[in-house]
Structures are given as C-alpha cells and as structure tokens.
Amino acid sequence: MTAVNQIGWFQIGTDQPEAAERFYGELFGWSFADDETAGAAYRIITTPGEGGLQGGLATGGGPNHAVFSVVVADTEATCRQAEAAGGKVLVKRTTADGLTLAHVLDPSGNQFQVFTPPAG
C-alpha cells in the first residue's frame, strides 16, 4: 500500500468508456481490466513500469471527471485540516468495503479525494 500523504489511486469517470480506454491506452500505454467486484460499471487501470499506479475507470452514474486520491491516516481529521486551510469538503466522509473516503475542494476549486484504507 502507498504511504500516507501520497497519491494512492486515481479515477477517471466517463460516459464514453471505449473512447477513454483507447485514448489513455494509446497515449500512455495504460491497460484496462474488469473489476471483479464492481462489474462493467468500473474497470481497473494499470499504468506501466515497476510500481505503476493503479486507478479506476467509472463508466456511469456521475459527471465526467479525473481525480487523484491521497492516502491519509484519518479521513475525518484530514477533512477538518483541509477546511482550516481554506478548502471545502464537497462529499462528506463515506465508507465502502472498509475504505473511508471524502471529496475535497482546494481553495482554487480543484477537486480531489482523500481515503483511509481498511484496517489490517
């Protein structure tokens, strides 16, 4: 697992998944595979090279986006720190499959995600 306060995941949301896969695959050599737990609505992205970062391709249910995710020790505490530093919590802390995450806006309005992996 990626160390705390480093980018540990990224997600691209698209209403044109075939075009996105072709674009990123040809441009960067990224590969795509089914996410066995999410079905066709989510694909796993693997970037090339040793220690290449993984991410996800979301294929519906929201606006098109590209967002990076930072691993944090405590999602709730990080949200409080972000607000104190001039940011805004856009999507409050939620938990899914043991993963705790939130979406934050920086002072310029750029969205990113913070998450705490499941314990263990």
Tab-separated table of N, CA and C in Angstrom:
chain	number	residue	atom	x	y	z
A	1	MET	N	0.847	-1.186	0.000
A	1	MET	CA	0.000	0.000	0.000
A	1	MET	C	0.882	1.236	0.000
A	2	THR	N	0.442	2.255	-0.693
A	2	THR	CA	1.135	3.530	-0.772
A	2	THR	C	1.195	4.171	0.607
A	3	ALA	N	2.278	4.887	0.864
A	3	ALA	CA	2.475	5.552	2.152
A	3	ALA	C	1.459	6.674	2.347
A	4	VAL	N	1.236	7.014	3.600
A	4	VAL	CA	0.323	8.100	3.959
A	4	VAL	C	0.798	9.404	3.309
A	5	ASN	N	-0.146	10.202	2.855
A	5	ASN	CA	0.054	11.506	2.228
A	5	ASN	C	0.672	11.424	0.837
A	6	GLN	N	0.564	10.263	0.202
A	6	GLN	CA	0.977	10.103	-1.190
A	6	GLN	C	-0.235	9.715	-2.021
A	7	ILE	N	-0.151	9.966	-3.317
A	7	ILE	CA	-1.245	9.567	-4.202
A	7	ILE	C	-1.276	8.048	-4.254
A	8	GLY	N	-2.439	7.483	-3.947
A	8	GLY	CA	-2.582	6.040	-3.889
A	8	GLY	C	-3.569	5.478	-4.898
A	9	TRP	N	-4.273	6.342	-5.615
A	9	TRP	CA	-5.291	5.887	-6.565
A	9	TRP	C	-5.677	7.071	-7.419
A	10	PHE	N	-6.232	6.819	-8.565
A	10	PHE	CA	-6.839	7.869	-9.373
A	10	PHE	C	-8.066	7.288	-10.040
A	11	GLN	N	-8.967	8.154	-10.425
A	11	GLN	CA	-10.188	7.689	-11.077
A	11	GLN	C	-10.534	8.615	-12.225
A	12	ILE	N	-10.968	8.012	-13.302
A	12	ILE	CA	-11.484	8.748	-14.452
A	12	ILE	C	-12.925	8.307	-14.628
A	13	GLY	N	-13.825	9.255	-14.631
A	13	GLY	CA	-15.234	8.966	-14.881
A	13	GLY	C	-15.587	9.402	-16.286
A	14	THR	N	-16.284	8.564	-17.024
A	14	THR	CA	-16.584	8.889	-18.416
A	14	THR	C	-17.899	8.277	-18.873
A	15	ASP	N	-18.546	8.981	-19.779
A	15	ASP	CA	-19.731	8.426	-20.418
A	15	ASP	C	-19.373	7.783	-21.757
A	16	GLN	N	-18.060	7.741	-22.072
A	16	GLN	CA	-17.573	7.102	-23.294
A	16	GLN	C	-16.385	6.194	-22.954
A	17	PRO	N	-16.634	5.078	-22.267
A	17	PRO	CA	-15.527	4.255	-21.785
A	17	PRO	C	-14.626	3.684	-22.880
A	18	GLU	N	-15.197	3.289	-23.994
A	18	GLU	CA	-14.363	2.728	-25.064
A	18	GLU	C	-13.389	3.775	-25.595
A	19	ALA	N	-13.875	4.994	-25.775
A	19	ALA	CA	-13.020	6.083	-26.260
A	19	ALA	C	-11.943	6.420	-25.229
A	20	ALA	N	-12.310	6.433	-23.949
A	20	ALA	CA	-11.328	6.735	-22.901
A	20	ALA	C	-10.245	5.667	-22.843
A	21	GLU	N	-10.639	4.410	-22.922
A	21	GLU	CA	-9.655	3.326	-22.897
A	21	GLU	C	-8.718	3.412	-24.099
A	22	ARG	N	-9.257	3.680	-25.257
A	22	ARG	CA	-8.424	3.803	-26.450
A	22	ARG	C	-7.458	4.988	-26.299
A	23	PHE	N	-7.966	6.135	-25.867
A	23	PHE	CA	-7.157	7.345	-25.717
A	23	PHE	C	-6.003	7.127	-24.742
A	24	TYR	N	-6.317	6.718	-23.508
A	24	TYR	CA	-5.271	6.570	-22.486
A	24	TYR	C	-4.359	5.382	-22.781
A	25	GLY	N	-4.907	4.342	-23.389
A	25	GLY	CA	-4.084	3.194	-23.761
A	25	GLY	C	-3.054	3.557	-24.811
A	26	GLU	N	-3.495	4.278	-25.859
A	26	GLU	CA	-2.575	4.675	-26.924
A	26	GLU	C	-1.595	5.745	-26.457
A	27	LEU	N	-2.077	6.704	-25.659
A	27	LEU	CA	-1.241	7.819	-25.234
A	27	LEU	C	-0.193	7.415	-24.208
A	28	PHE	N	-0.597	6.619	-23.209
A	28	PHE	CA	0.289	6.312	-22.087
A	28	PHE	C	0.626	4.833	-21.920
A	29	GLY	N	0.018	3.962	-22.721
A	29	GLY	CA	0.269	2.531	-22.566
A	29	GLY	C	-0.444	1.917	-21.377
A	30	TRP	N	-1.516	2.563	-20.906
A	30	TRP	CA	-2.278	2.032	-19.780
A	30	TRP	C	-3.082	0.824	-20.244
A	31	SER	N	-3.271	-0.132	-19.330
A	31	SER	CA	-4.110	-1.289	-19.631
A	31	SER	C	-5.344	-1.269	-18.740
A	32	PHE	N	-6.380	-1.954	-19.201
A	32	PHE	CA	-7.681	-1.934	-18.530
A	32	PHE	C	-8.181	-3.353	-18.345
A	33	ALA	N	-8.792	-3.612	-17.194
A	33	ALA	CA	-9.328	-4.941	-16.900
A	33	ALA	C	-10.609	-4.789	-16.089
A	34	ASP	N	-11.465	-5.793	-16.184
A	34	ASP	CA	-12.693	-5.791	-15.388
A	34	ASP	C	-12.367	-5.791	-13.903
A	35	ASP	N	-13.150	-5.041	-13.141
A	35	ASP	CA	-13.091	-5.102	-11.686
A	35	ASP	C	-14.073	-6.192	-11.281
A	36	GLU	N	-13.562	-7.289	-10.778
A	36	GLU	CA	-14.404	-8.446	-10.477
A	36	GLU	C	-15.472	-8.163	-9.440
A	37	THR	N	-15.282	-7.138	-8.595
A	37	THR	CA	-16.275	-6.845	-7.565
A	37	THR	C	-17.324	-5.843	-8.009
A	38	ALA	N	-17.042	-5.063	-9.067
A	38	ALA	CA	-17.958	-3.996	-9.466
A	38	ALA	C	-18.662	-4.249	-10.783
A	39	GLY	N	-18.248	-5.232	-11.520
A	39	GLY	CA	-18.879	-5.495	-12.807
A	39	GLY	C	-18.467	-4.489	-13.861
A	40	ALA	N	-19.309	-4.323	-14.853
A	40	ALA	CA	-18.984	-3.498	-16.018
A	40	ALA	C	-18.938	-2.002	-15.715
A	41	ALA	N	-19.477	-1.575	-14.583
A	41	ALA	CA	-19.526	-0.151	-14.267
A	41	ALA	C	-18.181	0.403	-13.818
A	42	TYR	N	-17.202	-0.454	-13.598
A	42	TYR	CA	-15.899	0.016	-13.114
A	42	TYR	C	-14.813	-0.881	-13.676
A	43	ARG	N	-13.778	-0.281	-14.221
A	43	ARG	CA	-12.646	-1.017	-14.787
A	43	ARG	C	-11.375	-0.590	-14.054
A	44	ILE	N	-10.473	-1.518	-13.858
A	44	ILE	CA	-9.198	-1.224	-13.216
A	44	ILE	C	-8.204	-0.770	-14.279
A	45	ILE	N	-7.518	0.331	-13.987
A	45	ILE	CA	-6.479	0.857	-14.865
A	45	ILE	C	-5.132	0.517	-14.234
A	46	THR	N	-4.204	0.008	-15.048
A	46	THR	CA	-2.838	-0.233	-14.583
A	46	THR	C	-1.896	0.565	-15.466
A	47	THR	N	-1.039	1.359	-14.827
A	47	THR	CA	-0.045	2.131	-15.565
A	47	THR	C	1.226	1.299	-15.683
A	48	PRO	N	2.009	1.508	-16.737
A	48	PRO	CA	3.193	0.670	-16.956
A	48	PRO	C	4.341	1.002	-16.000
A	49	GLY	N	5.289	0.102	-15.967
A	49	GLY	CA	6.502	0.318	-15.194
A	49	GLY	C	6.431	-0.301	-13.821
A	50	GLU	N	7.595	-0.494	-13.244
A	50	GLU	CA	7.683	-1.064	-11.905
A	50	GLU	C	7.034	-0.113	-10.914
A	51	GLY	N	6.138	-0.637	-10.109
A	51	GLY	CA	5.446	0.187	-9.116
A	51	GLY	C	4.425	1.129	-9.730
A	52	GLY	N	3.976	0.844	-10.964
A	52	GLY	CA	2.999	1.698	-11.625
A	52	GLY	C	1.737	1.855	-10.795
A	53	LEU	N	1.193	3.028	-10.794
A	53	LEU	CA	-0.003	3.347	-10.029
A	53	LEU	C	-1.225	2.709	-10.679
A	54	GLN	N	-2.161	2.241	-9.860
A	54	GLN	CA	-3.433	1.738	-10.376
A	54	GLN	C	-4.514	2.762	-10.117
A	55	GLY	N	-5.556	2.663	-10.931
A	55	GLY	CA	-6.694	3.543	-10.781
A	55	GLY	C	-7.932	2.858	-11.308
A	56	GLY	N	-8.988	3.633	-11.470
A	56	GLY	CA	-10.240	3.068	-11.935
A	56	GLY	C	-10.883	3.920	-13.005
A	57	LEU	N	-11.650	3.263	-13.857
A	57	LEU	CA	-12.430	3.925	-14.890
A	57	LEU	C	-13.896	3.683	-14.558
A	58	ALA	N	-14.582	4.731	-14.122
A	58	ALA	CA	-16.000	4.646	-13.778
A	58	ALA	C	-16.809	4.947	-15.027
A	59	THR	N	-17.766	4.089	-15.328
A	59	THR	CA	-18.472	4.201	-16.603
A	59	THR	C	-19.937	4.549	-16.445
A	60	GLY	N	-20.242	5.441	-15.565
A	60	GLY	CA	-21.620	5.884	-15.434
A	60	GLY	C	-21.929	6.343	-14.032
A	61	GLY	N	-23.053	6.980	-13.881
A	61	GLY	CA	-23.513	7.380	-12.564
A	61	GLY	C	-23.014	8.726	-12.091
A	62	GLY	N	-22.378	9.481	-12.932
A	62	GLY	CA	-21.908	10.795	-12.498
A	62	GLY	C	-21.295	11.562	-13.642
A	63	PRO	N	-20.887	12.793	-13.361
A	63	PRO	CA	-20.285	13.602	-14.421
A	63	PRO	C	-18.905	13.082	-14.802
A	64	ASN	N	-18.457	13.393	-16.009
A	64	ASN	CA	-17.113	13.047	-16.429
A	64	ASN	C	-16.120	13.779	-15.526
A	65	HIS	N	-15.043	13.081	-15.167
A	65	HIS	CA	-14.072	13.671	-14.246
A	65	HIS	C	-12.757	12.911	-14.295
A	66	ALA	N	-11.741	13.514	-13.763
A	66	ALA	CA	-10.467	12.862	-13.493
A	66	ALA	C	-10.008	13.409	-12.158
A	67	VAL	N	-9.778	12.528	-11.203
A	67	VAL	CA	-9.460	12.959	-9.848
A	67	VAL	C	-8.386	12.052	-9.263
A	68	PHE	N	-7.451	12.644	-8.518
A	68	PHE	CA	-6.456	11.839	-7.819
A	68	PHE	C	-6.889	11.643	-6.380
A	69	SER	N	-6.391	10.570	-5.770
A	69	SER	CA	-6.765	10.216	-4.403
A	69	SER	C	-5.506	10.082	-3.550
A	70	VAL	N	-5.510	10.728	-2.393
A	70	VAL	CA	-4.374	10.721	-1.490
A	70	VAL	C	-4.680	9.823	-0.293
A	71	VAL	N	-3.762	8.935	0.037
A	71	VAL	CA	-3.896	8.068	1.207
A	71	VAL	C	-3.627	8.924	2.451
A	72	VAL	N	-4.536	8.873	3.422
A	72	VAL	CA	-4.364	9.620	4.672
A	72	VAL	C	-4.576	8.691	5.862
A	73	ALA	N	-4.033	9.077	6.989
A	73	ALA	CA	-4.178	8.260	8.197
A	73	ALA	C	-5.590	8.329	8.757
A	74	ASP	N	-6.256	9.479	8.617
A	74	ASP	CA	-7.582	9.687	9.201
A	74	ASP	C	-8.370	10.624	8.282
A	75	THR	N	-9.332	10.086	7.563
A	75	THR	CA	-10.100	10.872	6.598
A	75	THR	C	-10.811	12.040	7.252
A	76	GLU	N	-11.467	11.808	8.373
A	76	GLU	CA	-12.221	12.869	9.052
A	76	GLU	C	-11.293	13.993	9.509
A	77	ALA	N	-10.162	13.654	10.100
A	77	ALA	CA	-9.201	14.663	10.552
A	77	ALA	C	-8.645	15.449	9.369
A	78	THR	N	-8.380	14.766	8.274
A	78	THR	CA	-7.863	15.439	7.085
A	78	THR	C	-8.888	16.419	6.530
A	79	CYS	N	-10.169	16.060	6.561
A	79	CYS	CA	-11.222	16.974	6.115
A	79	CYS	C	-11.243	18.238	6.982
A	80	ARG	N	-11.110	18.064	8.285
A	80	ARG	CA	-11.063	19.237	9.181
A	80	ARG	C	-9.851	20.106	8.861
A	81	GLN	N	-8.703	19.480	8.621
A	81	GLN	CA	-7.489	20.229	8.292
A	81	GLN	C	-7.646	20.966	6.966
A	82	ALA	N	-8.284	20.313	5.993
A	82	ALA	CA	-8.495	20.948	4.688
A	82	ALA	C	-9.362	22.195	4.838
A	83	GLU	N	-10.427	22.098	5.619
A	83	GLU	CA	-11.293	23.253	5.836
A	83	GLU	C	-10.553	24.369	6.563
A	84	ALA	N	-9.732	24.028	7.545
A	84	ALA	CA	-8.953	25.027	8.276
A	84	ALA	C	-7.943	25.721	7.369
A	85	ALA	N	-7.497	25.022	6.332
A	85	ALA	CA	-6.515	25.577	5.402
A	85	ALA	C	-7.167	26.330	4.236
A	86	GLY	N	-8.494	26.447	4.254
A	86	GLY	CA	-9.188	27.207	3.217
A	86	GLY	C	-9.895	26.364	2.178
A	87	GLY	N	-9.877	25.041	2.343
A	87	GLY	CA	-10.570	24.153	1.419
A	87	GLY	C	-12.009	23.932	1.846
A	88	LYS	N	-12.680	23.053	1.140
A	88	LYS	CA	-14.083	22.750	1.431
A	88	LYS	C	-14.317	21.263	1.194
A	89	VAL	N	-15.058	20.646	2.100
A	89	VAL	CA	-15.430	19.247	1.908
A	89	VAL	C	-16.633	19.221	0.973
A	90	LEU	N	-16.462	18.592	-0.175
A	90	LEU	CA	-17.507	18.531	-1.184
A	90	LEU	C	-18.426	17.337	-0.947
A	91	VAL	N	-17.844	16.171	-0.690
A	91	VAL	CA	-18.591	14.962	-0.368
A	91	VAL	C	-18.065	14.464	0.973
A	92	LYS	N	-18.925	14.493	1.985
A	92	LYS	CA	-18.511	14.102	3.329
A	92	LYS	C	-18.077	12.647	3.394
A	93	ARG	N	-17.390	12.336	4.455
A	93	ARG	CA	-16.817	11.003	4.675
A	93	ARG	C	-17.862	9.913	4.493
A	94	THR	N	-17.500	8.922	3.680
A	94	THR	CA	-18.322	7.734	3.493
A	94	THR	C	-17.416	6.512	3.611
A	95	THR	N	-18.022	5.381	3.888
A	95	THR	CA	-17.260	4.139	3.996
A	95	THR	C	-17.874	3.098	3.082
A	96	ALA	N	-17.006	2.429	2.319
A	96	ALA	CA	-17.438	1.360	1.426
A	96	ALA	C	-16.371	0.282	1.432
A	97	ASP	N	-16.764	-0.941	1.720
A	97	ASP	CA	-15.835	-2.078	1.760
A	97	ASP	C	-14.648	-1.814	2.682
A	98	GLY	N	-14.875	-1.098	3.780
A	98	GLY	CA	-13.824	-0.806	4.742
A	98	GLY	C	-12.990	0.410	4.401
A	99	LEU	N	-13.137	0.946	3.209
A	99	LEU	CA	-12.405	2.123	2.750
A	99	LEU	C	-13.195	3.358	3.150
A	100	THR	N	-12.546	4.310	3.807
A	100	THR	CA	-13.195	5.552	4.214
A	100	THR	C	-12.684	6.668	3.318
A	101	LEU	N	-13.599	7.411	2.676
A	101	LEU	CA	-13.155	8.432	1.732
A	101	LEU	C	-14.029	9.670	1.795
A	102	ALA	N	-13.497	10.757	1.245
A	102	ALA	CA	-14.219	12.017	1.128
A	102	ALA	C	-13.657	12.765	-0.074
A	103	HIS	N	-14.473	13.656	-0.649
A	103	HIS	CA	-14.026	14.516	-1.745
A	103	HIS	C	-13.868	15.930	-1.198
A	104	VAL	N	-12.766	16.561	-1.571
A	104	VAL	CA	-12.399	17.870	-1.045
A	104	VAL	C	-12.119	18.813	-2.210
A	105	LEU	N	-12.403	20.097	-1.997
A	105	LEU	CA	-12.014	21.139	-2.943
A	105	LEU	C	-10.878	21.937	-2.327
A	106	ASP	N	-9.841	22.214	-3.122
A	106	ASP	CA	-8.792	23.094	-2.622
A	106	ASP	C	-9.282	24.536	-2.734
A	107	PRO	N	-8.542	25.529	-2.231
A	107	PRO	CA	-9.017	26.922	-2.277
A	107	PRO	C	-9.281	27.446	-3.690
A	108	SER	N	-8.700	26.814	-4.710
A	108	SER	CA	-8.933	27.235	-6.095
A	108	SER	C	-10.110	26.517	-6.742
A	109	GLY	N	-10.727	25.580	-6.010
A	109	GLY	CA	-11.875	24.846	-6.541
A	109	GLY	C	-11.537	23.534	-7.221
A	110	ASN	N	-10.277	23.080	-7.128
A	110	ASN	CA	-9.885	21.793	-7.704
A	110	ASN	C	-10.316	20.661	-6.781
A	111	GLN	N	-10.961	19.661	-7.347
A	111	GLN	CA	-11.461	18.532	-6.556
A	111	GLN	C	-10.415	17.424	-6.486
A	112	PHE	N	-10.301	16.807	-5.310
A	112	PHE	CA	-9.503	15.609	-5.132
A	112	PHE	C	-10.165	14.765	-4.063
A	113	GLN	N	-9.639	13.568	-3.882
A	113	GLN	CA	-10.220	12.639	-2.911
A	113	GLN	C	-9.145	12.282	-1.882
A	114	VAL	N	-9.577	12.073	-0.655
A	114	VAL	CA	-8.709	11.519	0.380
A	114	VAL	C	-9.335	10.225	0.846
A	115	PHE	N	-8.484	9.236	1.214
A	115	PHE	CA	-9.039	7.983	1.706
A	115	PHE	C	-8.115	7.326	2.704
A	116	THR	N	-8.751	6.589	3.598
A	116	THR	CA	-8.048	5.759	4.570
A	116	THR	C	-8.376	4.312	4.229
A	117	PRO	N	-7.346	3.492	3.967
A	117	PRO	CA	-7.609	2.089	3.623
A	117	PRO	C	-8.201	1.333	4.812
A	118	PRO	N	-8.789	0.189	4.536
A	118	PRO	CA	-9.307	-0.631	5.632
A	118	PRO	C	-8.177	-1.033	6.588
A	119	ALA	N	-8.506	-1.156	7.840
A	119	ALA	CA	-7.512	-1.603	8.833
A	119	ALA	C	-7.117	-3.039	8.526
A	120	GLY	N	-5.837	-3.324	8.754
A	120	GLY	CA	-5.424	-4.714	8.576
A	120	GLY	C	-4.305	-4.923	7.718
